[in-house]
Short mmCIF file of C-alpha atoms in Angstrom, two decimals:
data_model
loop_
_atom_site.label_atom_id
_atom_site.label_comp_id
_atom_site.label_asym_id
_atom_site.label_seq_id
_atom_site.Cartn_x
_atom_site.Cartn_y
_atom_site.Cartn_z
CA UNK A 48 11.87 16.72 -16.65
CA UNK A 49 8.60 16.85 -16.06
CA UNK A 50 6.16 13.77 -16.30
CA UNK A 51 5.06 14.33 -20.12
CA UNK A 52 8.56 14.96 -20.92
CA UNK A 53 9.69 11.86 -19.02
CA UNK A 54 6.83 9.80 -20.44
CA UNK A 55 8.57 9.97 -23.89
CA UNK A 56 12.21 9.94 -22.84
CA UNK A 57 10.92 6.49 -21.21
CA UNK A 58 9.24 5.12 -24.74
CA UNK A 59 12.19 6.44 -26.67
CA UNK A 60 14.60 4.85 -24.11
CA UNK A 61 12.56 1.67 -24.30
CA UNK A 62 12.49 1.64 -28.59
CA UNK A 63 16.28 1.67 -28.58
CA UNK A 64 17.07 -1.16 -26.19
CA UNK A 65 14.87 -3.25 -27.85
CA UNK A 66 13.41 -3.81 -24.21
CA UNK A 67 10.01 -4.40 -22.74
CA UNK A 68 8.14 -2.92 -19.48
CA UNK A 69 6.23 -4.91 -17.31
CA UNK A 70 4.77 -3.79 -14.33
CA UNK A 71 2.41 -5.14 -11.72
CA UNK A 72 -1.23 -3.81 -11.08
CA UNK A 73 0.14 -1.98 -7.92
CA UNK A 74 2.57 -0.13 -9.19
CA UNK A 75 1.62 4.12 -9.64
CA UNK A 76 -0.30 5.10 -12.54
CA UNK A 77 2.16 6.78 -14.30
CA UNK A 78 4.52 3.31 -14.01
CA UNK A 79 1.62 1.52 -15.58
CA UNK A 80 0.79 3.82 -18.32
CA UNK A 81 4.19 3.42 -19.64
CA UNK A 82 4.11 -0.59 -19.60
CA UNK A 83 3.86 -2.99 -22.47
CA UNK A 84 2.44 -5.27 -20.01
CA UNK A 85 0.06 -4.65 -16.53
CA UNK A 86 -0.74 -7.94 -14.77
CA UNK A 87 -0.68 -10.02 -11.61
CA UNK A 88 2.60 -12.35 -10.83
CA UNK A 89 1.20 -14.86 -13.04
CA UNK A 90 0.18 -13.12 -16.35
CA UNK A 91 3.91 -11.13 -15.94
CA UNK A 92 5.98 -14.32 -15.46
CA UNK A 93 4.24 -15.98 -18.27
CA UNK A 94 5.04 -12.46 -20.06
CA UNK A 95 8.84 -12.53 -18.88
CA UNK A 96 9.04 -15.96 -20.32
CA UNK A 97 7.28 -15.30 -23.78
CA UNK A 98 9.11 -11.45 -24.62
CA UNK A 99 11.31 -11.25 -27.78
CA UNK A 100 13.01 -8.31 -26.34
CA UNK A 101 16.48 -8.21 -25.34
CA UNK A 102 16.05 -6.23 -21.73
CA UNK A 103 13.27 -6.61 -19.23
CA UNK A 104 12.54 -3.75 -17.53
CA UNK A 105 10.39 -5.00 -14.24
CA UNK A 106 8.31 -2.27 -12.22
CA UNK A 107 7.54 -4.60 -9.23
CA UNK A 108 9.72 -5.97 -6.45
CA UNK A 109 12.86 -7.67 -6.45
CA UNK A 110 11.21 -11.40 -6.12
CA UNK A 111 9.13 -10.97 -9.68
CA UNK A 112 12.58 -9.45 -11.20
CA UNK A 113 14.14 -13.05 -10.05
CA UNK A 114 11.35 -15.13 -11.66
CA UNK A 115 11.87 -12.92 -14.73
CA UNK A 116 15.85 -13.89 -14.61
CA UNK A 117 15.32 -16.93 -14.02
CA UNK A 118 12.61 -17.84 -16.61
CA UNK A 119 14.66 -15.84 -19.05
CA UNK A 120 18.72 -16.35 -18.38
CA UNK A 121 20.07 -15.16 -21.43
CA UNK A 122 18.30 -11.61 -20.99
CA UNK A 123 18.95 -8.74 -19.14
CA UNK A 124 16.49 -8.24 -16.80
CA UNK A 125 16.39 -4.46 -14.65
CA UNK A 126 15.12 -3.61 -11.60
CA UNK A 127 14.51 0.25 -11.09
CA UNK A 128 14.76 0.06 -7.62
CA UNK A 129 16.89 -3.05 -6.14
CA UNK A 130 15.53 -1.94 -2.34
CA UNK A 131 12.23 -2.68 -4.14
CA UNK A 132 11.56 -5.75 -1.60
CA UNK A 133 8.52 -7.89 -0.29
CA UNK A 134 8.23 -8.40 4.15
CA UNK A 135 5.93 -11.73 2.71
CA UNK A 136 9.02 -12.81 0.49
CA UNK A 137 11.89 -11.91 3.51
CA UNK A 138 9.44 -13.94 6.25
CA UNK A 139 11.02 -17.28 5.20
CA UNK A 140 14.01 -19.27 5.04
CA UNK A 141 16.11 -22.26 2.99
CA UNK A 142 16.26 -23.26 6.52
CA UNK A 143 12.32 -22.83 7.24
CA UNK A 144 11.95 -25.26 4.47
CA UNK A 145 14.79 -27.81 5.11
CA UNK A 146 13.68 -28.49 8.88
CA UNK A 147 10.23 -29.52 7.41
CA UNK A 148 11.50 -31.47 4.84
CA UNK A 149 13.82 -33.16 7.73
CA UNK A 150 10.66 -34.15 9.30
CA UNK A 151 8.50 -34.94 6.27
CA UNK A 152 10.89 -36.39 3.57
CA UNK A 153 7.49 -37.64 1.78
CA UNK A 154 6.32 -33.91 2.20
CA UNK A 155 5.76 -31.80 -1.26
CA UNK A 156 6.48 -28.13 -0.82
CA UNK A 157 4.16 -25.28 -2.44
CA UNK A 158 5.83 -21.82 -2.72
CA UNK A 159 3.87 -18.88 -3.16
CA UNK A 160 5.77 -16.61 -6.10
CA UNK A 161 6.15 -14.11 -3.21
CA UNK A 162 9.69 -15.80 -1.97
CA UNK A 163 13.07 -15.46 -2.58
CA UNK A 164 14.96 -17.96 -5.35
CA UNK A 165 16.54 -20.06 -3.08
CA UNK A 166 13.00 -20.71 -1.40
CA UNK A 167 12.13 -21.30 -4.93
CA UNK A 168 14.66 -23.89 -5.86
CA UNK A 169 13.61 -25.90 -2.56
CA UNK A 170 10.21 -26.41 -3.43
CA UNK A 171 8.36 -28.71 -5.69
CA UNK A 172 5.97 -26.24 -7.50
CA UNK A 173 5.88 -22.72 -7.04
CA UNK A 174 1.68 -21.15 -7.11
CA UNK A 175 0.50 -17.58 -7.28
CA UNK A 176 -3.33 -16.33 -6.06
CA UNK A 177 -4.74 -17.16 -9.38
CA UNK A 178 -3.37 -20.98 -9.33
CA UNK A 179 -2.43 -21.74 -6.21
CA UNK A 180 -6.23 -23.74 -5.93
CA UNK A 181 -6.08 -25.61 -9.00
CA UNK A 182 -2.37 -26.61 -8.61
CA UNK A 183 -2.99 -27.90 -4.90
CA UNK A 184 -6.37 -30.04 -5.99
CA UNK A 185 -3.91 -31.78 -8.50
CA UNK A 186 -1.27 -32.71 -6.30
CA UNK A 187 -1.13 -36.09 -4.41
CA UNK A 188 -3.58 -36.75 -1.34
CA UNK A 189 -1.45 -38.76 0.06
CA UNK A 190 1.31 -36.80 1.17
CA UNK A 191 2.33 -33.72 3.13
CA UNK A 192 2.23 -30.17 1.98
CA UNK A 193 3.63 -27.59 3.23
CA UNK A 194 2.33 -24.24 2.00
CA UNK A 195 4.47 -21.09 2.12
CA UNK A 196 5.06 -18.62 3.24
CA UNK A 197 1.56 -16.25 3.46
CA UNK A 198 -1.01 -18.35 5.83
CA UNK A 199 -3.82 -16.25 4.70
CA UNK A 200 -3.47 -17.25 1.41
CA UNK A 201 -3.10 -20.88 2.24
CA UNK A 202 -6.04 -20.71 4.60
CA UNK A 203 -8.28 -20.10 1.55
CA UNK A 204 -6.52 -22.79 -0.37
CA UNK A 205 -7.05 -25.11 2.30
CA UNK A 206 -10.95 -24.62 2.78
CA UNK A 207 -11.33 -24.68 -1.28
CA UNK A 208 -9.59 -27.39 -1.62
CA UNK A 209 -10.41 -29.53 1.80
CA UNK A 210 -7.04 -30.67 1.83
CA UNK A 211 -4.86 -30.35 4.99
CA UNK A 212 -1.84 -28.07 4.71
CA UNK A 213 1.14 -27.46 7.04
CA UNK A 214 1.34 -22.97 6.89
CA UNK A 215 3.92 -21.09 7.40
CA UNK A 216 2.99 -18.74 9.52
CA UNK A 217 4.15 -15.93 7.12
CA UNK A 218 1.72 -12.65 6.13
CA UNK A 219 2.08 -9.62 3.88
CA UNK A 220 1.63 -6.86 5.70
CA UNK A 221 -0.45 -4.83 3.59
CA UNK A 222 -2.87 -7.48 3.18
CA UNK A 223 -2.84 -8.27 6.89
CA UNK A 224 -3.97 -4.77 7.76
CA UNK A 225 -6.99 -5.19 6.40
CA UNK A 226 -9.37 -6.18 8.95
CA UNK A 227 -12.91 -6.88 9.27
CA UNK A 228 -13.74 -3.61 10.48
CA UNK A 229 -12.82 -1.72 8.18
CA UNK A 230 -15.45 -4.17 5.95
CA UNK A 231 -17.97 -3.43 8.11
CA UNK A 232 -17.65 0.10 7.48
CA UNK A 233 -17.99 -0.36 3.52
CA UNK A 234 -20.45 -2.86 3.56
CA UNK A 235 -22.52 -0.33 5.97
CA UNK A 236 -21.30 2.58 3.64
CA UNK A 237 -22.58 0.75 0.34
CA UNK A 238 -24.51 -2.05 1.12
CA UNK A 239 -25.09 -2.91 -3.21
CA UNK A 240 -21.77 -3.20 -3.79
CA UNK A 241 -19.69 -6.19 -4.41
CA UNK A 242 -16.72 -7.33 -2.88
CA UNK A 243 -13.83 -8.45 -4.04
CA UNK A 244 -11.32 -9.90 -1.80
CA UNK A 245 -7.51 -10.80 -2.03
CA UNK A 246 -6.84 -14.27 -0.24
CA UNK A 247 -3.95 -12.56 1.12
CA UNK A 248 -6.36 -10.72 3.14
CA UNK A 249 -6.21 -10.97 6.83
CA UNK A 250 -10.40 -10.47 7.03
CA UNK A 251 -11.22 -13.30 4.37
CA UNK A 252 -13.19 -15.52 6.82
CA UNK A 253 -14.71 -12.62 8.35
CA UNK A 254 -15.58 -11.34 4.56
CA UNK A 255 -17.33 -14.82 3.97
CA UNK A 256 -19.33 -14.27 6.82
CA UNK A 257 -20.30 -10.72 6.71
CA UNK A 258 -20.71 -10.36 2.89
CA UNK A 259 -21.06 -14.70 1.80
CA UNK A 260 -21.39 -14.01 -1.88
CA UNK A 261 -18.12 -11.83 -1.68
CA UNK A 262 -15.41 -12.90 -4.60
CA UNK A 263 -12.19 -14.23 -3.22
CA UNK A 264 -10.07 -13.20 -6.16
CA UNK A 265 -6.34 -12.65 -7.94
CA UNK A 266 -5.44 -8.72 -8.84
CA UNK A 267 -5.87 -10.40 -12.48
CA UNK A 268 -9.45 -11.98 -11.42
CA UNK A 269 -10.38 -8.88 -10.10
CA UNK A 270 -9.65 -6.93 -12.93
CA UNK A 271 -11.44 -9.74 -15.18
CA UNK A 272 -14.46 -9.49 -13.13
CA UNK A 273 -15.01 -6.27 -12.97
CA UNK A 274 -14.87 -5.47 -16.50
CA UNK A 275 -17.53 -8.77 -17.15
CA UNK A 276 -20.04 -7.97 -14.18
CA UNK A 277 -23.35 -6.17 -14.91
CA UNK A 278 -22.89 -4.39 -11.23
CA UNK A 279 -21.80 -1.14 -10.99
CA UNK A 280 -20.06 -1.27 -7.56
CA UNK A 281 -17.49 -2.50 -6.03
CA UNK A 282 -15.53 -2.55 -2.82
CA UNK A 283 -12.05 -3.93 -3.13
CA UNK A 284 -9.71 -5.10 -0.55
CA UNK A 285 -6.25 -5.41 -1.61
CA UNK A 286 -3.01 -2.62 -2.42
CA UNK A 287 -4.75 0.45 -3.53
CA UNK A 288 -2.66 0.38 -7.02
CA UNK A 289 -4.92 -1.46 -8.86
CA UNK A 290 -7.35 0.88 -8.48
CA UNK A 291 -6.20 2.79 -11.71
CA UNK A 292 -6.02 -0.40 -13.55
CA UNK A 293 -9.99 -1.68 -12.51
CA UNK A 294 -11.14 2.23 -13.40
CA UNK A 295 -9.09 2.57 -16.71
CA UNK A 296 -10.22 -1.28 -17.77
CA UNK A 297 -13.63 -1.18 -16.38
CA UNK A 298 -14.75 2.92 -17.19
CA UNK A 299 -18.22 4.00 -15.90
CA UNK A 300 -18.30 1.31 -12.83
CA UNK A 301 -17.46 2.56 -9.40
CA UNK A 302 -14.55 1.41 -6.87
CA UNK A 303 -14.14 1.90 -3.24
CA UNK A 304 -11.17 0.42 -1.23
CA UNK A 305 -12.19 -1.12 1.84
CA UNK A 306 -8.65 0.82 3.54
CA UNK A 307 -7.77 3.49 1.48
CA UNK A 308 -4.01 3.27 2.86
CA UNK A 309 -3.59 -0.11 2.05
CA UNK A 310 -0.08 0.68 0.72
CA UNK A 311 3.29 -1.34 -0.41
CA UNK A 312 6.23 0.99 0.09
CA UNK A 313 8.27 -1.41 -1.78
CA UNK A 314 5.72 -1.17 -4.95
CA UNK A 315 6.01 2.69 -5.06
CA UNK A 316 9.43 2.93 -4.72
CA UNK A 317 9.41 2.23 -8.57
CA UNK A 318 8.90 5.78 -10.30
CA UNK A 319 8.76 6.92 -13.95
CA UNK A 320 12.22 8.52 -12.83
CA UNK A 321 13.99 5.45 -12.08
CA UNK A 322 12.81 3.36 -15.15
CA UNK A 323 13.91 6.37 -16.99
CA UNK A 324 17.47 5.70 -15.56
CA UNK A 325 17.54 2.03 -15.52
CA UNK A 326 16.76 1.77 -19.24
CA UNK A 327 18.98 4.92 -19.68
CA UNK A 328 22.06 3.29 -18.00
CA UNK A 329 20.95 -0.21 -17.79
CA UNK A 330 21.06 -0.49 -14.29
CA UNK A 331 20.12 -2.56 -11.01
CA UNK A 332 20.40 -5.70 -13.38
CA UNK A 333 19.26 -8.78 -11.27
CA UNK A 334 20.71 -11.97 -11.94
CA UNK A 335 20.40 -15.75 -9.82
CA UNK A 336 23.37 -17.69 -9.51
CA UNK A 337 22.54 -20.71 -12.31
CA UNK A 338 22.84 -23.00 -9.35
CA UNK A 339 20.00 -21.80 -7.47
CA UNK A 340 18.30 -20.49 -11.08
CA UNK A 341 18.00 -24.32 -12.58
CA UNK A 342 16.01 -25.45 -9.84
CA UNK A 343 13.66 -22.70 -9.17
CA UNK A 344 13.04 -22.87 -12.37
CA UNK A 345 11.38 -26.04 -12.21
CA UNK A 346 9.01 -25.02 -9.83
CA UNK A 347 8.43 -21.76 -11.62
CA UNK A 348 7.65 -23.85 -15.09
CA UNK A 349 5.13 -26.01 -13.30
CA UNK A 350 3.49 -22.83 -12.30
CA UNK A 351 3.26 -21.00 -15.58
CA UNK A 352 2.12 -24.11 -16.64
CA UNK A 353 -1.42 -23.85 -14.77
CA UNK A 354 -4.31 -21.89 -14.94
#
Protein backbone atom coordinates (compact mmCIF):
# COMPACT_ATOMS: atom_id res chain seq x y z
CA UNK A 1 0.00 0.00 0.00
CA UNK A 2 1.22 3.07 -0.43
CA UNK A 3 1.37 5.82 2.37
CA UNK A 4 -2.14 7.57 1.51
CA UNK A 5 -3.59 4.24 1.20
CA UNK A 6 -2.04 3.11 4.49
CA UNK A 7 -2.94 6.39 6.17
CA UNK A 8 -6.66 5.33 6.00
CA UNK A 9 -6.34 1.59 6.45
CA UNK A 10 -4.60 2.91 9.83
CA UNK A 11 -7.77 5.38 10.84
CA UNK A 12 -10.20 2.72 9.73
CA UNK A 13 -8.21 0.05 11.68
CA UNK A 14 -8.09 2.43 14.62
CA UNK A 15 -12.29 3.32 14.43
CA UNK A 16 -13.02 -0.38 14.78
CA UNK A 17 -10.92 -1.30 17.79
CA UNK A 18 -12.18 1.39 19.56
CA UNK A 19 -8.34 2.17 20.16
CA UNK A 20 -6.25 5.27 20.48
CA UNK A 21 -2.65 6.31 18.99
CA UNK A 22 -0.21 7.98 20.89
CA UNK A 23 3.03 8.70 19.79
CA UNK A 24 6.01 10.65 21.02
CA UNK A 25 7.39 13.94 19.37
CA UNK A 26 10.28 11.80 17.85
CA UNK A 27 8.61 9.47 16.19
CA UNK A 28 8.49 10.02 11.85
CA UNK A 29 6.06 12.34 10.53
CA UNK A 30 3.90 10.10 9.02
CA UNK A 31 3.61 8.12 12.72
CA UNK A 32 2.59 11.44 14.12
CA UNK A 33 0.13 12.53 11.61
CA UNK A 34 -1.83 9.51 12.29
CA UNK A 35 -1.91 10.01 16.27
CA UNK A 36 -4.75 11.07 18.48
CA UNK A 37 -2.12 12.23 20.72
CA UNK A 38 1.77 13.82 20.05
CA UNK A 39 3.55 14.62 23.33
CA UNK A 40 6.57 14.18 25.56
CA UNK A 41 6.62 11.09 28.25
CA UNK A 42 4.65 13.14 30.49
CA UNK A 43 1.66 14.58 28.49
CA UNK A 44 1.39 10.65 26.90
CA UNK A 45 1.36 8.89 30.31
CA UNK A 46 -1.10 11.30 31.64
CA UNK A 47 -2.91 10.49 28.13
CA UNK A 48 -2.50 6.56 28.64
CA UNK A 49 -4.06 7.01 31.99
CA UNK A 50 -7.08 9.32 30.98
CA UNK A 51 -8.14 7.28 27.30
CA UNK A 52 -11.67 5.71 27.16
CA UNK A 53 -10.50 3.46 24.48
CA UNK A 54 -10.19 -0.13 24.78
CA UNK A 55 -6.51 -0.61 22.96
CA UNK A 56 -3.52 1.66 23.18
CA UNK A 57 -1.63 1.74 20.36
CA UNK A 58 1.98 3.34 21.56
CA UNK A 59 4.45 4.69 18.74
CA UNK A 60 7.46 5.12 21.12
CA UNK A 61 9.72 2.61 22.85
CA UNK A 62 9.05 -0.27 24.85
CA UNK A 63 9.58 1.68 28.41
CA UNK A 64 6.51 4.34 27.60
CA UNK A 65 4.39 1.11 26.35
CA UNK A 66 5.11 -0.25 30.15
CA UNK A 67 4.01 3.01 31.85
CA UNK A 68 0.97 2.85 29.54
CA UNK A 69 0.27 -0.95 30.92
CA UNK A 70 0.86 -0.22 33.91
CA UNK A 71 -1.17 3.03 34.41
CA UNK A 72 -3.91 1.28 32.51
CA UNK A 73 -4.07 -2.76 33.45
CA UNK A 74 -7.28 -3.62 32.25
CA UNK A 75 -6.39 -2.36 28.56
CA UNK A 76 -4.61 -3.67 25.87
CA UNK A 77 -1.83 -1.77 25.25
CA UNK A 78 0.42 -2.49 21.60
CA UNK A 79 3.68 -1.93 20.79
CA UNK A 80 4.42 -1.85 16.91
CA UNK A 81 7.77 -2.74 17.31
CA UNK A 82 8.71 -4.77 20.69
CA UNK A 83 12.73 -4.29 19.65
CA UNK A 84 11.59 -0.64 19.95
CA UNK A 85 14.11 -0.14 23.07
CA UNK A 86 15.93 2.80 24.95
CA UNK A 87 20.33 2.29 25.67
CA UNK A 88 19.26 5.17 28.66
CA UNK A 89 16.45 2.70 29.93
CA UNK A 90 18.87 -0.78 29.48
CA UNK A 91 21.97 1.31 31.39
CA UNK A 92 20.52 0.33 34.82
CA UNK A 93 19.73 -2.33 37.09
CA UNK A 94 17.21 -3.66 40.16
CA UNK A 95 20.61 -4.38 41.35
CA UNK A 96 22.10 -0.73 40.57
CA UNK A 97 19.38 0.43 42.81
CA UNK A 98 19.38 -2.18 45.66
CA UNK A 99 23.27 -1.76 46.41
CA UNK A 100 22.47 2.01 47.02
CA UNK A 101 19.65 1.47 48.95
CA UNK A 102 21.97 -1.16 51.00
CA UNK A 103 24.10 1.73 51.76
CA UNK A 104 21.52 4.50 52.17
CA UNK A 105 18.37 2.84 53.70
CA UNK A 106 17.24 6.65 54.52
CA UNK A 107 18.00 7.29 50.72
CA UNK A 108 14.78 8.28 48.38
CA UNK A 109 15.18 7.10 44.83
CA UNK A 110 14.14 9.36 41.69
CA UNK A 111 13.64 7.41 38.40
CA UNK A 112 13.69 9.08 35.26
CA UNK A 113 10.50 7.55 33.04
CA UNK A 114 13.33 6.35 30.75
CA UNK A 115 13.81 2.85 32.84
CA UNK A 116 12.56 -0.38 32.81
CA UNK A 117 9.39 -1.41 35.35
CA UNK A 118 11.25 -3.16 37.71
CA UNK A 119 13.57 0.04 38.08
CA UNK A 120 10.26 1.63 38.41
CA UNK A 121 8.77 -0.38 41.18
CA UNK A 122 12.14 0.23 43.24
CA UNK A 123 11.95 3.77 43.37
CA UNK A 124 10.03 6.25 45.35
CA UNK A 125 8.79 8.66 42.57
CA UNK A 126 9.37 8.28 39.07
CA UNK A 127 10.17 12.22 37.10
CA UNK A 128 10.35 13.02 33.41
CA UNK A 129 12.34 16.38 31.85
CA UNK A 130 9.33 18.49 32.37
CA UNK A 131 8.99 17.56 36.30
CA UNK A 132 11.84 16.13 37.31
CA UNK A 133 12.80 20.00 38.93
CA UNK A 134 9.70 20.64 40.64
CA UNK A 135 9.33 17.06 42.03
CA UNK A 136 13.04 17.09 43.44
CA UNK A 137 12.57 20.82 45.18
CA UNK A 138 9.58 19.09 47.02
CA UNK A 139 11.18 16.20 48.32
CA UNK A 140 12.91 16.07 51.79
CA UNK A 141 16.37 17.94 52.37
CA UNK A 142 17.26 15.81 54.65
CA UNK A 143 17.87 12.69 53.03
CA UNK A 144 19.69 10.99 50.18
CA UNK A 145 18.70 10.92 46.58
CA UNK A 146 19.73 9.04 44.22
CA UNK A 147 18.88 10.18 40.69
CA UNK A 148 18.67 7.73 37.78
CA UNK A 149 19.74 6.67 35.45
CA UNK A 150 20.71 9.78 32.76
CA UNK A 151 23.47 12.07 34.71
CA UNK A 152 22.98 14.80 32.28
CA UNK A 153 19.66 15.19 33.14
CA UNK A 154 20.29 15.06 36.83
CA UNK A 155 23.18 17.47 36.48
CA UNK A 156 20.64 20.17 35.49
CA UNK A 157 18.33 19.11 38.25
CA UNK A 158 20.99 19.37 40.64
CA UNK A 159 22.24 23.03 39.79
CA UNK A 160 18.33 24.18 39.59
CA UNK A 161 17.57 22.84 42.44
CA UNK A 162 21.01 23.22 44.66
CA UNK A 163 20.35 20.05 46.14
CA UNK A 164 23.03 17.28 46.20
CA UNK A 165 22.24 14.14 44.23
CA UNK A 166 23.95 10.72 44.04
CA UNK A 167 23.91 10.07 39.58
CA UNK A 168 23.96 7.25 38.01
CA UNK A 169 26.30 7.50 35.68
CA UNK A 170 23.80 6.52 32.88
CA UNK A 171 23.41 8.73 29.33
CA UNK A 172 21.22 8.48 26.25
CA UNK A 173 23.18 8.27 23.55
CA UNK A 174 21.59 10.48 21.21
CA UNK A 175 21.57 13.21 23.58
CA UNK A 176 25.18 12.55 24.56
CA UNK A 177 26.36 13.11 21.01
CA UNK A 178 25.61 16.36 21.06
CA UNK A 179 28.54 18.30 21.93
CA UNK A 180 29.53 21.77 22.29
CA UNK A 181 30.98 21.99 19.02
CA UNK A 182 28.60 21.33 17.11
CA UNK A 183 26.85 24.59 19.17
CA UNK A 184 29.49 26.55 18.29
CA UNK A 185 28.92 25.98 14.79
CA UNK A 186 25.09 27.12 15.00
CA UNK A 187 25.53 29.78 17.25
CA UNK A 188 28.38 31.06 14.65
CA UNK A 189 25.94 30.00 11.76
CA UNK A 190 22.91 32.08 13.27
CA UNK A 191 23.96 34.12 15.91
CA UNK A 192 19.81 35.61 16.48
CA UNK A 193 18.57 32.51 17.08
CA UNK A 194 17.47 30.93 20.23
CA UNK A 195 18.35 27.86 21.73
CA UNK A 196 16.62 25.39 23.07
CA UNK A 197 18.27 22.67 24.88
CA UNK A 198 17.27 19.10 26.14
CA UNK A 199 18.79 18.48 29.76
CA UNK A 200 19.61 15.20 28.41
CA UNK A 201 22.12 16.97 26.45
CA UNK A 202 25.70 16.15 26.90
CA UNK A 203 26.73 20.14 26.00
CA UNK A 204 24.19 21.76 28.59
CA UNK A 205 26.92 23.45 30.72
CA UNK A 206 28.80 24.32 27.77
CA UNK A 207 25.30 25.76 26.21
CA UNK A 208 24.96 27.95 29.46
CA UNK A 209 28.16 29.30 28.87
CA UNK A 210 28.35 29.89 25.23
CA UNK A 211 24.69 30.98 24.64
CA UNK A 212 23.56 32.00 28.86
CA UNK A 213 20.04 32.95 27.95
CA UNK A 214 19.67 29.49 26.12
CA UNK A 215 16.24 27.51 27.31
CA UNK A 216 16.91 24.26 29.02
CA UNK A 217 13.65 22.64 28.06
CA UNK A 218 11.19 19.28 27.80
CA UNK A 219 10.26 18.15 23.94
CA UNK A 220 6.73 19.45 25.38
CA UNK A 221 8.41 22.91 26.64
CA UNK A 222 9.99 23.22 23.53
CA UNK A 223 7.13 22.84 21.53
CA UNK A 224 5.19 25.33 24.02
CA UNK A 225 7.80 27.85 23.57
CA UNK A 226 8.17 28.01 20.33
CA UNK A 227 4.70 28.47 19.37
CA UNK A 228 4.48 31.55 22.34
CA UNK A 229 7.91 33.33 21.45
CA UNK A 230 7.90 36.51 19.29
CA UNK A 231 11.47 35.16 17.76
CA UNK A 232 11.59 33.69 14.65
CA UNK A 233 14.61 31.36 15.13
CA UNK A 234 15.57 28.70 16.69
CA UNK A 235 18.32 26.17 17.10
CA UNK A 236 17.29 22.98 18.81
CA UNK A 237 19.33 20.34 20.34
CA UNK A 238 17.60 17.20 20.94
CA UNK A 239 16.27 13.89 18.45
CA UNK A 240 15.61 15.46 15.17
CA UNK A 241 11.78 14.11 15.27
CA UNK A 242 10.36 16.85 16.77
CA UNK A 243 11.28 18.90 14.23
CA UNK A 244 7.96 18.20 12.28
CA UNK A 245 6.02 18.71 15.37
CA UNK A 246 7.77 22.53 16.30
CA UNK A 247 7.25 23.40 12.25
CA UNK A 248 3.61 22.00 11.94
CA UNK A 249 2.67 23.72 15.61
CA UNK A 250 4.71 26.77 15.24
CA UNK A 251 4.26 27.57 11.00
CA UNK A 252 6.23 30.59 9.66
CA UNK A 253 9.18 30.38 12.48
CA UNK A 254 12.42 28.76 11.50
CA UNK A 255 14.29 25.56 13.06
CA UNK A 256 17.78 24.41 12.80
CA UNK A 257 19.12 21.29 14.67
CA UNK A 258 22.28 21.86 16.26
CA UNK A 259 23.31 17.87 14.78
CA UNK A 260 21.21 17.12 12.10
CA UNK A 261 21.82 13.21 12.77
CA UNK A 262 20.84 13.32 16.13
CA UNK A 263 18.87 10.07 15.63
CA UNK A 264 17.04 7.21 17.92
CA UNK A 265 17.03 4.00 15.92
CA UNK A 266 14.72 2.63 18.41
CA UNK A 267 12.12 5.70 17.75
CA UNK A 268 12.08 5.02 13.94
CA UNK A 269 11.75 1.59 14.07
CA UNK A 270 7.95 2.42 14.56
CA UNK A 271 6.46 2.87 10.90
CA UNK A 272 2.96 3.58 9.56
CA UNK A 273 3.42 -0.18 8.37
CA UNK A 274 3.72 -1.72 11.64
CA UNK A 275 0.87 0.25 13.44
CA UNK A 276 -1.05 -0.80 10.47
CA UNK A 277 -0.37 -4.47 11.56
CA UNK A 278 -0.46 -4.16 15.22
CA UNK A 279 -3.96 -2.65 15.21
CA UNK A 280 -4.72 -5.07 12.27
CA UNK A 281 -3.73 -8.22 14.29
CA UNK A 282 -3.42 -6.80 17.67
CA UNK A 283 -0.02 -7.55 18.14
CA UNK A 284 3.31 -7.03 20.27
CA UNK A 285 0.85 -6.51 23.29
CA UNK A 286 3.04 -5.47 26.35
CA UNK A 287 1.99 -6.40 29.64
CA UNK A 288 4.02 -6.11 33.47
CA UNK A 289 3.68 -8.85 35.70
CA UNK A 290 1.00 -7.17 38.48
CA UNK A 291 3.78 -7.79 40.94
CA UNK A 292 6.21 -5.51 39.56
CA UNK A 293 3.05 -3.30 37.90
CA UNK A 294 1.52 -2.31 41.60
CA UNK A 295 4.56 -0.77 42.67
CA UNK A 296 5.76 1.10 39.73
CA UNK A 297 2.74 2.34 39.67
CA UNK A 298 3.13 4.26 42.67
CA UNK A 299 5.95 6.01 41.53
CA UNK A 300 4.41 6.57 38.14
CA UNK A 301 1.10 8.22 39.96
CA UNK A 302 3.28 10.57 41.95
CA UNK A 303 4.68 11.64 38.68
CA UNK A 304 1.56 12.29 36.66
CA UNK A 305 0.65 13.94 39.59
CA UNK A 306 3.19 17.01 39.07
CA UNK A 307 3.64 19.64 36.82
Amino acid sequence: MDKETLTQAVLELKRQRRAVILAHSYQLPEVQEVADFVGDSLGLAREAQRTEAEVIVFCGVHFMAETAAILNPEKTVLLPDLEAGCSLADSIRPEDILAWKAAHPDGLVVAYVNTRAEVKALADVCVTSANAVEVVAGLPEDRPIYFVPDMFLGAHVARVTGRRLDLFPGECHVHAGIREEHLKALLEAHPGAEFLIHPECGCGSGCLYLKPDAKMLSTEGMVCYAKAAEGREFVVATEVGILHRLRKEAPGKAFFPVKPDAVCEYMKRITLEKVYLSLRDLKHVVRVPEAVAEKARRALSAMVAVG
